[in-house]
XYZ file of C-alpha atoms in Angstrom:
247
model
C -25.501 -10.337 2.339
C -25.014 -6.707 1.235
C -22.214 -6.589 -1.343
C -20.146 -3.998 -3.242
C -17.874 -4.495 -6.256
C -14.851 -2.176 -6.647
C -12.806 -2.548 -9.845
C -11.456 0.045 -12.296
C -11.884 -2.284 -15.311
C -15.400 -2.006 -16.746
C -15.401 -5.465 -18.339
C -14.290 -7.126 -15.087
C -16.982 -5.273 -13.116
C -19.696 -6.308 -15.566
C -18.640 -9.964 -15.686
C -18.374 -10.251 -11.919
C -21.744 -8.567 -11.416
C -23.364 -10.951 -13.916
C -21.838 -14.040 -12.282
C -22.936 -12.945 -8.826
C -26.473 -12.288 -10.044
C -26.718 -15.719 -11.693
C -24.911 -17.961 -9.229
C -24.887 -16.258 -5.823
C -28.486 -15.361 -4.937
C -27.547 -14.998 -1.262
C -25.745 -11.751 -2.175
C -27.393 -8.386 -2.787
C -25.102 -6.235 -4.937
C -25.932 -2.630 -3.991
C -23.081 -0.818 -5.771
C -20.633 -1.418 -8.625
C -17.783 1.087 -8.374
C -15.206 2.178 -10.962
C -12.415 2.859 -8.473
C -11.407 3.494 -4.880
C -12.969 6.936 -4.513
C -16.372 5.637 -5.596
C -15.801 2.562 -3.465
C -15.127 4.524 -0.276
C -18.330 6.530 -0.769
C -20.361 3.363 -1.403
C -18.910 1.645 1.682
C -19.827 4.642 3.841
C -23.329 4.757 2.370
C -24.307 1.067 2.310
C -22.177 -0.462 5.126
C -21.633 -3.707 3.162
C -20.930 -7.109 4.648
C -18.850 -8.227 1.657
C -16.630 -6.276 -0.771
C -15.061 -7.605 -3.979
C -11.932 -5.475 -4.211
C -9.484 -5.149 -7.097
C -5.842 -5.055 -5.966
C -4.390 -2.763 -8.649
C -6.282 0.456 -9.307
C -5.013 3.950 -10.213
C -4.991 6.602 -7.509
C -5.455 4.236 -4.585
C -5.023 0.470 -4.816
C -7.074 -2.082 -2.908
C -4.604 -2.380 -0.030
C -4.470 1.411 0.375
C -8.270 1.579 0.397
C -8.346 -0.809 3.357
C -5.715 1.273 5.156
C -7.842 4.367 4.566
C -10.754 2.673 6.315
C -8.703 1.760 9.400
C -10.606 -1.239 10.801
C -13.006 -2.546 8.112
C -15.904 -4.579 9.494
C -16.744 -6.369 6.240
C -15.402 -9.467 4.523
C -13.098 -8.969 1.542
C -12.564 -11.062 -1.568
C -9.722 -9.650 -3.659
C -9.832 -9.833 -7.443
C -6.456 -9.631 -9.150
C -4.440 -10.472 -12.200
C -1.566 -12.755 -11.240
C 0.820 -10.923 -8.892
C 3.060 -13.033 -6.683
C 3.558 -10.491 -3.942
C -0.108 -9.524 -3.665
C -1.209 -13.156 -3.521
C 1.460 -13.997 -0.929
C 0.234 -11.154 1.274
C -3.423 -12.149 0.903
C -2.740 -15.825 1.601
C -0.625 -14.950 4.640
C -3.621 -13.144 6.113
C -6.068 -15.990 5.331
C -8.137 -13.656 3.161
C -9.599 -14.938 -0.086
C -8.843 -13.904 -3.656
C -9.963 -14.646 -7.201
C -7.673 -14.543 -10.218
C -8.961 -12.748 -13.295
C -10.764 -13.826 -15.392
C -13.031 -14.985 -12.587
C -14.191 -18.616 -12.712
C -17.793 -19.154 -11.603
C -17.054 -22.257 -9.534
C -14.199 -20.548 -7.692
C -16.451 -17.535 -7.194
C -19.213 -19.627 -5.640
C -16.704 -21.320 -3.328
C -15.251 -17.969 -2.229
C -18.706 -16.545 -1.548
C -19.617 -19.611 0.511
C -16.459 -19.164 2.575
C -17.055 -15.423 3.034
C -20.605 -15.997 4.269
C -19.466 -18.578 6.818
C -16.436 -16.587 8.058
C -17.753 -13.028 8.017
C -17.233 -12.558 11.765
C -13.438 -13.025 11.427
C -12.918 -10.472 8.637
C -11.594 -7.646 10.844
C -8.574 -9.445 12.357
C -7.698 -10.947 8.965
C -7.631 -7.532 7.310
C -5.443 -6.127 10.091
C -3.050 -9.061 9.618
C -2.847 -8.275 5.890
C -1.960 -4.609 6.455
C 0.635 -5.535 9.064
C 2.205 -8.009 6.630
C 2.392 -5.394 3.882
C 4.192 -2.953 6.166
C 6.655 -5.411 7.662
C 7.568 -7.815 4.872
C 8.080 -5.784 1.721
C 11.535 -6.643 0.374
C 13.959 -3.896 -0.766
C 13.761 -5.073 -4.398
C 9.977 -4.764 -4.423
C 8.146 -1.837 -5.972
C 5.958 0.822 -4.423
C 2.960 2.354 -6.156
C 3.563 6.075 -5.600
C 0.444 8.249 -6.057
C 1.187 11.366 -8.121
C -1.183 14.112 -9.225
C -1.787 12.333 -12.542
C -1.815 8.657 -11.523
C 0.525 6.018 -10.090
C 4.287 5.701 -10.561
C 5.786 2.280 -9.864
C 9.190 2.690 -8.206
C 11.597 0.074 -6.809
C 12.336 0.820 -3.148
C 16.065 0.462 -3.837
C 15.913 3.437 -6.259
C 14.755 5.891 -3.569
C 17.663 7.832 -2.009
C 15.718 10.151 0.301
C 12.392 11.923 0.750
C 11.664 15.546 1.631
C 8.456 16.914 3.123
C 6.483 19.394 1.036
C 3.521 20.157 3.301
C 0.946 17.407 2.795
C 3.012 16.147 -0.177
C 6.454 14.512 -0.359
C 9.311 14.943 -2.823
C 10.940 11.580 -3.560
C 14.558 11.757 -4.732
C 15.731 8.815 -6.786
C 18.984 7.365 -7.981
C 19.764 8.406 -11.578
C 16.812 10.847 -11.659
C 17.738 14.533 -11.544
C 14.199 15.722 -10.848
C 12.405 14.450 -7.701
C 8.932 12.950 -7.906
C 6.151 14.822 -6.080
C 3.700 12.347 -4.533
C 0.338 12.841 -2.837
C 1.351 11.501 0.566
C 2.728 13.185 3.685
C 6.249 12.313 4.829
C 4.744 10.569 7.880
C 2.732 8.269 5.607
C 5.837 7.531 3.523
C 7.847 6.866 6.690
C 5.258 4.366 7.930
C 5.818 2.290 4.772
C 9.621 2.625 4.509
C 10.886 2.754 8.098
C 11.517 -1.008 8.211
C 13.137 -1.057 4.750
C 16.449 0.639 5.585
C 15.097 4.196 5.862
C 15.464 6.565 8.816
C 13.717 9.858 9.678
C 16.680 12.147 10.453
C 14.658 15.373 10.525
C 11.020 16.459 10.551
C 11.432 17.196 6.843
C 13.730 14.362 5.733
C 13.634 10.578 5.478
C 16.801 8.985 4.094
C 17.766 5.612 2.634
C 20.774 4.682 4.794
C 22.270 2.743 1.882
C 22.926 6.048 0.084
C 24.561 7.883 2.999
C 28.140 8.865 2.076
C 29.255 10.559 5.315
C 28.058 12.272 8.470
C 29.448 15.671 9.495
C 29.284 16.498 13.200
C 27.452 19.582 14.377
C 24.605 20.753 16.593
C 22.465 18.159 14.934
C 24.829 17.346 12.156
C 24.668 16.973 8.420
C 24.542 13.967 6.101
C 26.135 13.965 2.666
C 24.377 11.528 0.364
C 26.186 9.574 -2.372
C 24.790 11.975 -5.007
C 26.382 14.932 -3.185
C 23.159 16.329 -1.747
C 23.198 17.527 1.862
C 20.525 16.536 4.419
C 20.331 18.048 7.933
C 19.964 15.970 11.110
C 17.785 17.477 13.811
C 19.167 17.738 17.356
C 16.468 15.586 18.942
C 16.987 12.777 16.380
C 20.794 12.871 16.435
C 21.466 10.277 19.160
C 18.933 7.789 17.788
C 20.455 8.252 14.332
C 24.018 7.680 15.580
C 22.892 4.572 17.477
C 21.213 3.273 14.327
C 24.191 3.738 11.979
C 26.570 2.120 14.484
C 24.605 -1.090 13.868
C 25.053 -0.986 10.083
């Protein structure tokens, strides 16, 4: 079974590779990658049947890597330090995971399961991504990719987001300077639209909890609780008014 390891921690990569070599002869490890960028290239090159994927990595975490791939056709075993939310999401999707430091007996059991269930990996991965989008709670944190790494930000701290080409400026409560992240506003909307956020304009996504008042007009204008003004586009006006009537 062609296998790839993706983990940004060198010690964890080395230990996992050693354990697989010693105890899982049915696997052929063809690449050991230091992060998501290397991992994506290795997946494209080797077309693996099994990937050991770290959950938390700088730049792009394990969940984001799977989203980047769209519909992965390989089995996934996540490796993670203890994180309640990540484990809940993985368990919900019937995917397997190993807690660090990896135990050899648990590893062998996970490999056995992956080999026997490889044909069901696609639907399970899709279920995981759907869960992540639909069930993140407002008090949970997002890993926001910036030009120099990741910034962990509670969803409840985000007041609104403004498009900046292929980037997005994220405005936050009690932060005078917005955070510039390496994601388009559409990508940000896809994550936040079910968390109390609404796209009022092609360039703006607002947290409805921080809306102070709406001023009527052609499209209209929203005054946020921090005093900032956000326009409402004409073609989104009626949907917006319908939405806030339900608050």
